[in-house]
Short mmCIF file of C-alpha atoms in Angstrom, two decimals:
data_model
loop_
_atom_site.label_atom_id
_atom_site.label_comp_id
_atom_site.label_asym_id
_atom_site.label_seq_id
_atom_site.Cartn_x
_atom_site.Cartn_y
_atom_site.Cartn_z
CA UNK H 64 -137.36 -19.28 43.02
CA UNK H 65 -138.36 -18.44 39.46
CA UNK H 66 -137.15 -15.57 37.33
CA UNK H 67 -139.68 -13.36 35.58
CA UNK H 68 -139.96 -14.01 31.88
CA UNK H 69 -138.61 -11.18 29.67
CA UNK H 70 -142.14 -10.00 28.83
CA UNK H 71 -143.26 -10.10 32.48
CA UNK H 72 -140.20 -8.04 33.46
CA UNK H 73 -141.00 -5.52 30.75
CA UNK H 74 -144.55 -5.24 32.14
CA UNK H 75 -142.95 -4.32 35.46
CA UNK H 76 -140.39 -1.81 34.21
CA UNK H 77 -142.49 0.01 31.63
CA UNK H 78 -144.93 1.44 34.18
CA UNK H 79 -144.55 4.94 35.57
CA UNK H 80 -145.67 6.69 38.75
CA UNK H 81 -148.75 8.04 36.96
CA UNK H 82 -149.43 4.87 34.95
CA UNK H 83 -149.23 1.73 37.13
CA UNK H 84 -149.45 -1.42 35.02
CA UNK H 85 -152.29 -3.17 36.84
CA UNK H 86 -155.31 -5.26 35.85
CA UNK H 87 -158.59 -4.66 37.69
CA UNK H 88 -161.23 -7.39 37.28
CA UNK H 89 -164.51 -6.65 39.05
CA UNK H 90 -167.22 -9.18 39.92
CA UNK H 91 -170.58 -8.29 41.48
CA UNK H 92 -172.29 -10.98 43.56
CA UNK H 93 -175.81 -11.52 44.82
CA UNK H 94 -176.08 -13.36 48.17
CA UNK H 95 -178.71 -16.08 48.43
CA UNK H 96 -181.08 -13.92 50.49
CA UNK H 97 -184.04 -16.23 49.84
CA UNK H 98 -182.40 -18.79 52.12
CA UNK H 99 -181.21 -16.21 54.60
CA UNK H 100 -177.68 -16.27 53.20
CA UNK H 101 -175.48 -13.37 54.30
CA UNK H 102 -171.86 -13.38 53.22
CA UNK H 103 -169.60 -12.29 56.07
CA UNK H 104 -166.16 -10.82 55.45
CA UNK H 105 -164.74 -13.44 57.81
CA UNK H 106 -166.17 -16.18 55.56
CA UNK H 107 -164.62 -14.51 52.50
CA UNK H 108 -161.20 -14.49 54.18
CA UNK H 109 -161.52 -18.15 55.14
CA UNK H 110 -162.61 -19.06 51.61
CA UNK H 111 -159.66 -17.26 49.97
CA UNK H 112 -157.17 -18.66 52.49
CA UNK H 113 -158.32 -22.22 51.76
CA UNK H 114 -157.50 -21.77 48.07
CA UNK H 115 -154.16 -19.96 48.10
CA UNK H 116 -152.31 -23.20 47.36
CA UNK H 117 -154.15 -23.52 44.03
CA UNK H 118 -152.27 -20.51 42.62
CA UNK H 119 -148.71 -20.17 44.01
CA UNK H 120 -148.43 -16.60 42.69
CA UNK H 121 -150.76 -15.46 45.50
CA UNK H 122 -147.89 -15.80 47.99
CA UNK H 123 -144.94 -14.82 45.79
CA UNK H 124 -143.22 -11.45 45.83
CA UNK H 125 -140.41 -9.90 43.78
CA UNK H 126 -136.72 -10.15 44.67
CA UNK H 127 -134.55 -7.63 42.82
CA UNK H 128 -130.84 -8.33 42.16
CA UNK H 129 -128.32 -5.72 43.38
CA UNK H 130 -128.08 -2.62 41.14
CA UNK H 131 -130.89 -4.11 39.01
CA UNK H 132 -128.27 -5.94 36.94
CA UNK H 133 -130.81 -8.60 36.03
CA UNK H 134 -134.57 -9.13 35.96
CA UNK H 135 -136.19 -9.92 39.32
CA UNK H 136 -137.25 -13.32 40.63
CA UNK H 137 -140.47 -14.61 42.16
CA UNK H 138 -139.82 -15.82 45.71
CA UNK H 139 -142.11 -16.91 48.54
CA UNK H 140 -143.15 -14.15 50.94
CA UNK H 141 -142.11 -15.49 54.34
CA UNK H 142 -144.23 -12.79 56.03
CA UNK H 143 -147.34 -13.24 53.92
CA UNK H 144 -150.36 -11.56 55.54
CA UNK H 145 -153.70 -12.34 53.91
CA UNK H 146 -155.52 -9.51 55.70
CA UNK H 147 -153.13 -6.98 54.16
CA UNK H 148 -154.14 -8.13 50.68
CA UNK H 149 -157.89 -8.58 51.27
CA UNK H 150 -159.75 -5.49 52.47
CA UNK H 151 -163.34 -4.53 53.20
CA UNK H 152 -165.15 -1.22 52.58
CA UNK H 153 -168.71 -0.04 51.92
CA UNK H 154 -170.37 2.63 49.79
CA UNK H 155 -172.20 5.36 51.69
CA UNK H 156 -175.94 5.54 51.11
CA UNK H 157 -177.63 5.52 48.69
CA UNK H 158 -174.96 3.26 47.11
CA UNK H 159 -175.58 4.08 43.45
CA UNK H 160 -173.61 3.42 40.25
CA UNK H 161 -171.96 6.85 40.18
CA UNK H 162 -170.62 6.38 43.72
CA UNK H 163 -169.33 2.94 42.81
CA UNK H 164 -167.48 4.18 39.70
CA UNK H 165 -165.90 7.05 41.67
CA UNK H 166 -164.72 4.61 44.33
CA UNK H 167 -163.30 2.22 41.71
CA UNK H 168 -161.51 5.15 40.04
CA UNK H 169 -159.78 6.06 43.29
CA UNK H 170 -158.85 2.48 44.16
CA UNK H 171 -157.33 1.57 40.79
CA UNK H 172 -155.26 4.78 40.78
CA UNK H 173 -153.32 3.50 43.81
CA UNK H 174 -150.32 1.28 43.06
CA UNK H 175 -149.99 -2.16 44.63
CA UNK H 176 -147.11 -2.64 47.05
CA UNK H 177 -144.24 -4.25 45.11
CA UNK H 178 -142.46 -5.24 48.34
CA UNK H 179 -145.27 -7.77 48.88
CA UNK H 180 -147.09 -10.14 46.49
CA UNK H 181 -148.41 -7.59 43.95
CA UNK H 182 -152.15 -8.04 44.28
CA UNK H 183 -155.07 -6.82 46.38
CA UNK H 184 -158.72 -7.78 46.74
CA UNK H 185 -161.20 -5.16 47.91
CA UNK H 186 -164.69 -6.28 48.95
CA UNK H 187 -167.19 -3.43 48.43
CA UNK H 188 -170.59 -3.61 50.16
CA UNK H 189 -173.52 -1.21 50.01
CA UNK H 190 -174.46 -1.59 46.32
CA UNK H 191 -178.11 -1.02 47.19
CA UNK H 192 -179.30 1.51 44.61
CA UNK H 193 -177.88 0.36 41.26
CA UNK H 194 -180.31 -0.19 38.41
CA UNK H 195 -180.59 -3.86 37.48
CA UNK H 196 -179.07 -5.12 40.73
CA UNK H 197 -181.05 -6.39 43.72
CA UNK H 198 -180.30 -4.78 47.10
CA UNK H 199 -177.64 -6.48 49.18
CA UNK H 200 -175.16 -7.10 46.39
CA UNK H 201 -171.43 -6.72 46.95
CA UNK H 202 -168.53 -6.30 44.55
CA UNK H 203 -165.05 -7.81 44.59
CA UNK H 204 -162.40 -5.61 42.97
CA UNK H 205 -159.05 -7.17 42.14
CA UNK H 206 -155.83 -5.19 41.72
CA UNK H 207 -153.19 -7.41 40.13
CA UNK H 208 -149.92 -6.26 38.62
CA UNK H 209 -149.60 -7.04 34.92
CA UNK H 210 -146.24 -8.73 35.61
CA UNK H 211 -148.25 -11.53 37.24
CA UNK H 212 -150.60 -12.23 34.39
CA UNK H 213 -152.14 -11.39 31.05
CA UNK H 214 -155.85 -11.60 30.30
CA UNK H 215 -155.85 -15.37 29.73
CA UNK H 216 -153.74 -16.38 32.73
CA UNK H 217 -155.65 -13.83 34.79
CA UNK H 218 -158.92 -15.59 34.04
CA UNK H 219 -157.30 -18.84 35.19
CA UNK H 220 -156.01 -17.18 38.38
CA UNK H 221 -159.47 -15.83 39.24
CA UNK H 222 -161.07 -19.17 38.47
CA UNK H 223 -159.48 -20.80 41.54
CA UNK H 224 -161.59 -18.49 43.72
CA UNK H 225 -164.84 -19.27 41.87
CA UNK H 226 -167.15 -22.28 42.14
CA UNK H 227 -169.67 -23.83 39.79
CA UNK H 228 -172.18 -24.31 42.61
CA UNK H 229 -173.16 -22.38 45.76
CA UNK H 230 -171.86 -25.07 48.12
CA UNK H 231 -168.26 -24.62 46.95
CA UNK H 232 -167.67 -28.27 46.17
CA UNK H 233 -164.94 -29.29 43.77
CA UNK H 234 -161.73 -28.25 45.54
CA UNK H 235 -159.54 -29.71 48.24
CA UNK H 236 -158.69 -27.92 51.51
CA UNK H 237 -155.31 -26.23 51.66
CA UNK H 238 -152.31 -28.19 52.90
CA UNK H 239 -149.85 -26.64 55.34
CA UNK H 240 -147.70 -24.04 53.55
CA UNK H 241 -143.98 -23.77 54.14
CA UNK H 242 -142.29 -20.88 52.28
CA UNK H 243 -139.00 -21.58 50.55
CA UNK H 244 -136.11 -19.45 51.84
CA UNK H 245 -135.50 -16.33 49.76
CA UNK H 246 -132.11 -16.03 47.99
CA UNK H 247 -129.49 -13.70 49.38
CA UNK H 248 -128.18 -10.63 47.57
CA UNK H 249 -124.83 -12.34 46.84
CA UNK H 250 -126.63 -15.28 45.23
CA UNK H 251 -128.69 -12.92 43.04
CA UNK H 252 -125.54 -10.97 42.13
CA UNK H 253 -123.76 -14.17 41.10
CA UNK H 254 -126.68 -15.19 38.88
CA UNK H 255 -126.77 -11.75 37.27
CA UNK H 256 -123.03 -11.82 36.56
CA UNK H 257 -123.26 -15.27 35.01
CA UNK H 258 -126.11 -14.13 32.77
CA UNK H 259 -124.25 -10.97 31.70
CA UNK H 260 -121.22 -13.03 30.64
CA UNK H 261 -123.42 -15.26 28.46
CA UNK H 262 -125.33 -12.38 26.88
CA UNK H 263 -123.12 -11.84 23.76
CA UNK H 264 -123.54 -15.47 22.68
CA UNK H 265 -127.25 -15.35 23.42
CA UNK H 266 -127.62 -12.13 21.41
CA UNK H 267 -126.26 -13.82 18.28
CA UNK H 268 -128.73 -16.68 18.70
CA UNK H 269 -131.69 -14.32 19.08
CA UNK H 270 -130.59 -12.29 16.05
CA UNK H 271 -130.43 -15.41 13.86
CA UNK H 272 -134.04 -16.20 14.74
CA UNK H 273 -135.43 -12.67 14.44
CA UNK H 274 -133.79 -11.26 11.30
CA UNK H 275 -135.50 -13.71 8.86
CA UNK H 276 -138.86 -12.98 10.53
CA UNK H 277 -138.37 -9.23 10.19
CA UNK H 278 -137.49 -9.62 6.51
CA UNK H 279 -140.54 -11.82 5.91
CA UNK H 280 -142.83 -9.39 7.69
CA UNK H 281 -141.53 -6.27 5.97
CA UNK H 282 -143.67 -6.64 2.83
CA UNK H 283 -146.81 -7.41 4.81
CA UNK H 284 -146.16 -4.41 7.07
CA UNK H 285 -146.02 -2.08 4.07
CA UNK H 286 -149.37 -3.35 2.84
CA UNK H 287 -151.11 -3.00 6.18
CA UNK H 288 -149.59 0.22 7.44
CA UNK H 289 -150.77 2.20 4.39
CA UNK H 290 -152.96 5.02 5.61
CA UNK H 291 -152.37 4.22 9.30
CA UNK H 292 -151.52 7.78 10.19
CA UNK H 293 -152.44 8.26 13.86
CA UNK H 294 -154.04 11.65 14.58
CA UNK H 295 -153.47 13.37 17.89
CA UNK H 296 -156.40 13.47 20.35
CA UNK H 297 -156.93 14.63 23.93
CA UNK H 298 -156.21 11.04 25.05
CA UNK H 299 -152.66 11.09 23.66
CA UNK H 300 -151.10 13.19 26.38
CA UNK H 301 -149.15 12.35 29.51
CA UNK H 302 -151.63 11.00 32.08
CA UNK H 303 -152.16 12.42 35.54
CA UNK H 304 -152.25 10.06 38.56
CA UNK H 305 -156.06 10.35 38.68
CA UNK H 306 -158.42 7.86 37.04
CA UNK H 307 -161.92 7.76 35.62
CA UNK H 308 -163.80 4.45 35.37
CA UNK H 309 -167.06 3.47 33.69
CA UNK H 310 -168.71 0.41 32.19
CA UNK H 311 -171.69 -0.33 29.98
CA UNK H 312 -173.38 -3.67 29.35
CA UNK H 313 -175.01 -5.19 26.26
CA UNK H 314 -176.86 -8.51 25.71
CA UNK H 315 -174.75 -10.90 23.63
CA UNK H 316 -177.92 -11.93 21.79
CA UNK H 317 -178.19 -8.38 20.41
CA UNK H 318 -174.46 -8.27 19.67
CA UNK H 319 -174.98 -11.37 17.51
CA UNK H 320 -177.74 -9.57 15.61
CA UNK H 321 -175.29 -6.75 14.86
CA UNK H 322 -172.73 -9.28 13.56
CA UNK H 323 -175.15 -10.07 10.71
CA UNK H 324 -174.50 -6.57 9.32
CA UNK H 325 -171.02 -7.60 8.15
CA UNK H 326 -170.18 -11.09 6.80
CA UNK H 327 -167.47 -12.94 8.76
CA UNK H 328 -167.51 -10.33 11.54
CA UNK H 329 -166.71 -11.37 15.11
CA UNK H 330 -167.89 -10.22 18.53
CA UNK H 331 -164.56 -8.40 18.81
CA UNK H 332 -165.26 -6.56 15.53
CA UNK H 333 -168.64 -5.44 16.89
CA UNK H 334 -167.00 -4.26 20.11
CA UNK H 335 -164.46 -2.24 18.09
CA UNK H 336 -167.33 -0.73 16.08
CA UNK H 337 -169.16 0.27 19.28
CA UNK H 338 -165.97 1.89 20.61
CA UNK H 339 -165.39 3.64 17.27
CA UNK H 340 -168.91 5.09 17.29
CA UNK H 341 -168.60 6.11 20.93
CA UNK H 342 -165.31 7.93 20.30
CA UNK H 343 -166.81 9.63 17.23
CA UNK H 344 -169.80 10.92 19.23
CA UNK H 345 -167.64 11.99 22.18
CA UNK H 346 -165.06 13.90 20.15
CA UNK H 347 -167.75 15.44 17.93
CA UNK H 348 -169.44 16.81 21.05
CA UNK H 349 -166.10 18.34 22.06
CA UNK H 350 -165.56 19.63 18.48
CA UNK H 351 -162.32 17.63 18.42
CA UNK H 352 -163.02 14.82 15.91
CA UNK H 353 -159.99 14.45 13.59
CA UNK H 354 -160.44 14.13 9.84
CA UNK H 355 -158.28 10.99 9.88
CA UNK H 356 -159.44 7.76 11.46
CA UNK H 357 -158.52 7.05 15.04
CA UNK H 358 -156.34 3.94 15.53
CA UNK H 359 -156.67 1.28 18.24
CA UNK H 360 -154.00 -1.00 19.65
CA UNK H 361 -155.53 -4.47 20.05
CA UNK H 362 -153.59 -6.88 22.34
CA UNK H 363 -153.69 -10.50 21.15
CA UNK H 364 -152.92 -13.57 23.24
CA UNK H 365 -150.15 -15.77 21.85
CA UNK H 366 -150.63 -18.42 24.55
CA UNK H 367 -150.50 -21.91 23.07
CA UNK H 368 -151.87 -23.75 26.10
CA UNK H 369 -153.96 -23.12 29.17
CA UNK H 370 -151.20 -23.66 31.74
CA UNK H 371 -148.85 -21.26 33.39
CA UNK H 372 -149.15 -17.65 34.46
CA UNK H 373 -147.42 -14.53 33.29
CA UNK H 374 -147.81 -12.82 29.94
CA UNK H 375 -147.93 -14.27 26.44
CA UNK H 376 -149.28 -11.38 24.41
CA UNK H 377 -148.65 -9.40 21.29
CA UNK H 378 -150.56 -6.52 19.74
CA UNK H 379 -151.78 -5.26 16.40
CA UNK H 380 -153.03 -1.83 15.39
CA UNK H 381 -156.18 -1.22 13.39
CA UNK H 382 -158.07 1.76 12.08
CA UNK H 383 -161.42 2.47 13.75
CA UNK H 384 -162.78 4.36 10.73
CA UNK H 385 -164.17 7.13 12.91
CA UNK H 386 -164.36 9.34 9.81
CA UNK H 387 -167.22 7.14 8.50
CA UNK H 388 -170.62 8.41 9.65
CA UNK H 389 -172.68 5.33 8.74
CA UNK H 390 -172.42 2.72 11.55
CA UNK H 391 -172.93 -0.28 9.24
CA UNK H 392 -170.24 0.87 6.82
CA UNK H 393 -167.92 1.50 9.75
CA UNK H 394 -168.42 -2.05 11.05
CA UNK H 395 -167.76 -3.52 7.59
CA UNK H 396 -164.55 -1.51 7.27
CA UNK H 397 -163.34 -2.60 10.72
CA UNK H 398 -164.10 -6.25 9.93
CA UNK H 399 -162.11 -6.06 6.67
CA UNK H 400 -159.18 -4.36 8.39
CA UNK H 401 -159.04 -6.95 11.16
CA UNK H 402 -159.04 -9.79 8.62
CA UNK H 403 -156.13 -8.16 6.79
CA UNK H 404 -154.20 -7.55 10.00
CA UNK H 405 -154.11 -11.28 10.80
CA UNK H 406 -151.57 -11.78 8.03
CA UNK H 407 -149.31 -9.11 9.51
CA UNK H 408 -149.59 -10.50 13.03
CA UNK H 409 -148.60 -13.98 11.86
CA UNK H 410 -145.75 -12.68 9.73
CA UNK H 411 -144.12 -10.70 12.52
CA UNK H 412 -143.83 -13.69 14.86
CA UNK H 413 -144.62 -11.98 18.13
CA UNK H 414 -143.24 -14.67 20.43
CA UNK H 415 -139.92 -14.67 18.58
CA UNK H 416 -139.71 -10.88 18.78
CA UNK H 417 -140.04 -11.21 22.53
CA UNK H 418 -136.51 -12.58 22.43
CA UNK H 419 -135.29 -9.02 21.94
CA UNK H 420 -135.99 -8.38 25.59
CA UNK H 421 -133.48 -11.07 26.58
CA UNK H 422 -130.60 -9.32 24.81
CA UNK H 423 -130.34 -6.45 27.31
CA UNK H 424 -131.39 -5.93 30.94
CA UNK H 425 -135.11 -5.33 31.28
CA UNK H 426 -134.73 -1.83 32.70
CA UNK H 427 -132.64 -0.72 29.71
CA UNK H 428 -135.20 -2.09 27.24
CA UNK H 429 -138.04 -0.51 29.22
CA UNK H 430 -136.21 2.84 29.26
CA UNK H 431 -135.94 2.68 25.47
CA UNK H 432 -139.63 1.77 25.15
CA UNK H 433 -140.74 4.58 27.50
CA UNK H 434 -138.54 7.07 25.65
CA UNK H 435 -140.08 6.04 22.34
CA UNK H 436 -143.59 6.40 23.76
CA UNK H 437 -142.78 9.78 25.26
CA UNK H 438 -141.29 11.12 22.01
CA UNK H 439 -144.18 9.76 19.95
CA UNK H 440 -146.58 11.62 22.24
CA UNK H 441 -144.93 14.89 21.24
CA UNK H 442 -145.04 14.07 17.52
CA UNK H 443 -148.68 13.43 16.66
CA UNK H 444 -147.98 11.74 13.36
CA UNK H 445 -145.73 9.18 15.06
CA UNK H 446 -148.19 7.99 17.70
CA UNK H 447 -148.52 4.21 18.03
CA UNK H 448 -152.30 4.38 18.58
CA UNK H 449 -155.01 6.54 20.12
CA UNK H 450 -156.48 3.98 22.51
CA UNK H 451 -156.20 0.37 23.63
CA UNK H 452 -159.09 -2.07 23.06
CA UNK H 453 -158.52 -5.53 24.55
CA UNK H 454 -160.89 -8.49 24.68
CA UNK H 455 -160.97 -10.82 27.72
CA UNK H 456 -163.55 -13.60 27.20
CA UNK H 457 -165.32 -14.75 30.34
CA UNK H 458 -167.34 -17.71 31.55
CA UNK H 459 -170.77 -18.35 30.07
CA UNK H 460 -171.99 -20.44 33.02
CA UNK H 461 -172.93 -19.06 36.46
CA UNK H 462 -170.07 -18.77 38.96
CA UNK H 463 -170.21 -18.54 42.76
CA UNK H 464 -167.97 -17.10 45.47
CA UNK H 465 -168.43 -17.97 49.14
CA UNK H 466 -171.95 -19.11 48.25
CA UNK H 467 -172.91 -15.90 46.43
CA UNK H 468 -173.79 -15.93 42.73
CA UNK H 469 -171.84 -13.74 40.31
CA UNK H 470 -174.27 -11.61 38.31
CA UNK H 471 -171.86 -9.21 36.57
CA UNK H 472 -168.22 -9.60 35.54
CA UNK H 473 -166.21 -6.71 34.10
CA UNK H 474 -163.20 -4.56 35.00
CA UNK H 475 -160.49 -2.14 33.92
CA UNK H 476 -156.98 -2.21 32.54
CA UNK H 477 -153.89 0.00 32.65
CA UNK H 478 -153.38 3.13 30.60
CA UNK H 479 -150.08 3.87 28.88
CA UNK H 480 -147.79 6.87 28.79
CA UNK H 481 -149.48 8.53 25.83
CA UNK H 482 -152.62 6.42 25.47
CA UNK H 483 -154.68 7.58 28.41
CA UNK H 484 -157.83 5.66 27.47
CA UNK H 485 -158.20 1.88 27.68
CA UNK H 486 -161.23 -0.23 26.79
CA UNK H 487 -161.53 -3.76 28.19
CA UNK H 488 -164.14 -5.94 26.49
CA UNK H 489 -165.39 -8.77 28.69
CA UNK H 490 -168.30 -11.18 28.69
CA UNK H 491 -170.18 -13.29 31.21
CA UNK H 492 -173.37 -15.36 31.02
CA UNK H 493 -174.79 -13.82 27.86
CA UNK H 494 -173.71 -10.24 28.55
CA UNK H 495 -170.87 -8.22 27.03
CA UNK H 496 -169.31 -5.35 28.96
CA UNK H 497 -167.21 -2.47 27.65
CA UNK H 498 -165.10 -1.10 30.49
CA UNK H 499 -163.39 2.28 30.32
CA UNK H 500 -160.30 3.36 32.23
CA UNK H 501 -159.01 6.88 31.49
CA UNK H 502 -157.03 9.75 32.91
CA UNK H 503 -159.60 11.85 34.78
CA UNK H 504 -158.00 15.10 33.61
CA UNK H 505 -158.41 14.06 29.97
CA UNK H 506 -161.89 12.51 30.42
CA UNK H 507 -163.59 14.42 33.24
CA UNK H 508 -167.03 13.19 32.14
CA UNK H 509 -166.87 9.36 31.89
CA UNK H 510 -170.65 9.07 32.34
CA UNK H 511 -171.14 11.11 29.15
CA UNK H 512 -168.72 8.85 27.29
CA UNK H 513 -170.77 5.89 28.52
CA UNK H 514 -173.82 7.53 26.94
CA UNK H 515 -171.84 7.88 23.70
CA UNK H 516 -171.03 4.17 23.70
CA UNK H 517 -174.68 3.31 24.36
CA UNK H 518 -175.73 5.57 21.47
CA UNK H 519 -173.21 3.83 19.20
CA UNK H 520 -174.59 0.41 20.17
CA UNK H 521 -178.20 1.54 19.65
CA UNK H 522 -177.35 2.80 16.13
CA UNK H 523 -175.80 -0.54 15.18
CA UNK H 524 -178.70 -2.51 16.64
CA UNK H 525 -181.23 -0.34 14.83
CA UNK H 526 -179.38 -0.94 11.55
CA UNK H 527 -179.62 -4.70 12.13
CA UNK H 528 -183.41 -4.74 12.52
#
């Protein structure tokens, strides 16, 4: 039995019925058809089952203390059923990209069952008419609650299901699994009471650590927040339960050419510039482009090692300079802003600030956070950001799953209460993907937004030639 960390608990409580806090990696595989290889669903189930012991979180569910007096615990699911978590569907013919995106949109809108281990795997066959993909490909869509993992630990979790060769060598068969007995409600109540009694002393300790950091960061915050007025856009409204999903792909070799436009720029800076140009084109077409720059929230991993699951993240905000028409100037401005923001991020001490969530029960802190988000959505000038742009680096060597080779790796992320558009930047084997998850009511035309992102990329690439 292991209690959720304060940040993991916050990831659980801050979601709403219309905004489930789930991560949705997607991997498309090509079976080895030259050698007659056909991947059966039965083989996929056997493969996953043989690796469950490599990531204990696969078979852990949440146990909530009575009256929610404390944060929940991870406990073994004594009734774990693999076939509930791994499912199998197929696209109808012709099996094109539009059909696939519509299906993904519907699947990611559905919440995972929190009475079971909070993850699902959906195998999607019938991808037979997608440009750039050979017939016979299948996709694997993951639905994993954010309380289980952040982007870094998520990549580690997915890695236990991937191989470096088609034969699947390099792992040991699963030993017999015996679940540990789950705690009773009286035991959880006792633990919660003990923690509540110690909370005043703990609060003083957290305050002693945080107050000096806040004072040190105050000056830096003033320097960096100048001009960071967040304009209101169509994406800064309460989301519906419906989702829109899209993705576009760019060669990393061409992304590196674009980096040469701005000294010291990074791949992440280029991705932000592509998103900025795409938003500019999209909102211009709707005659809704604000005079002030749009602002992005950029999650940053604070993980100090490669072990452990859960969440170790912070976030910074940055202007996207959508008021600048010239794509090269926009990239240079974004690069300069990101360099300046590093000082603020270090000064704030994100991991120490996470201690605030140990002062009060997670639900109370989440209620305060959701209230702040809701109020900021009604006061345009007080918005935190217009959109989320997060970078999840991927493998740059070929990966395999049940003998099939992964040829594309991408996926979506959660949207927030008043930020109904999320961009996930991912990369795999020399290709960068920009993935879009949005409220369908606020972005009814995701394919057009994909065209806007492609146009933004083409403008930057043309400027680099």
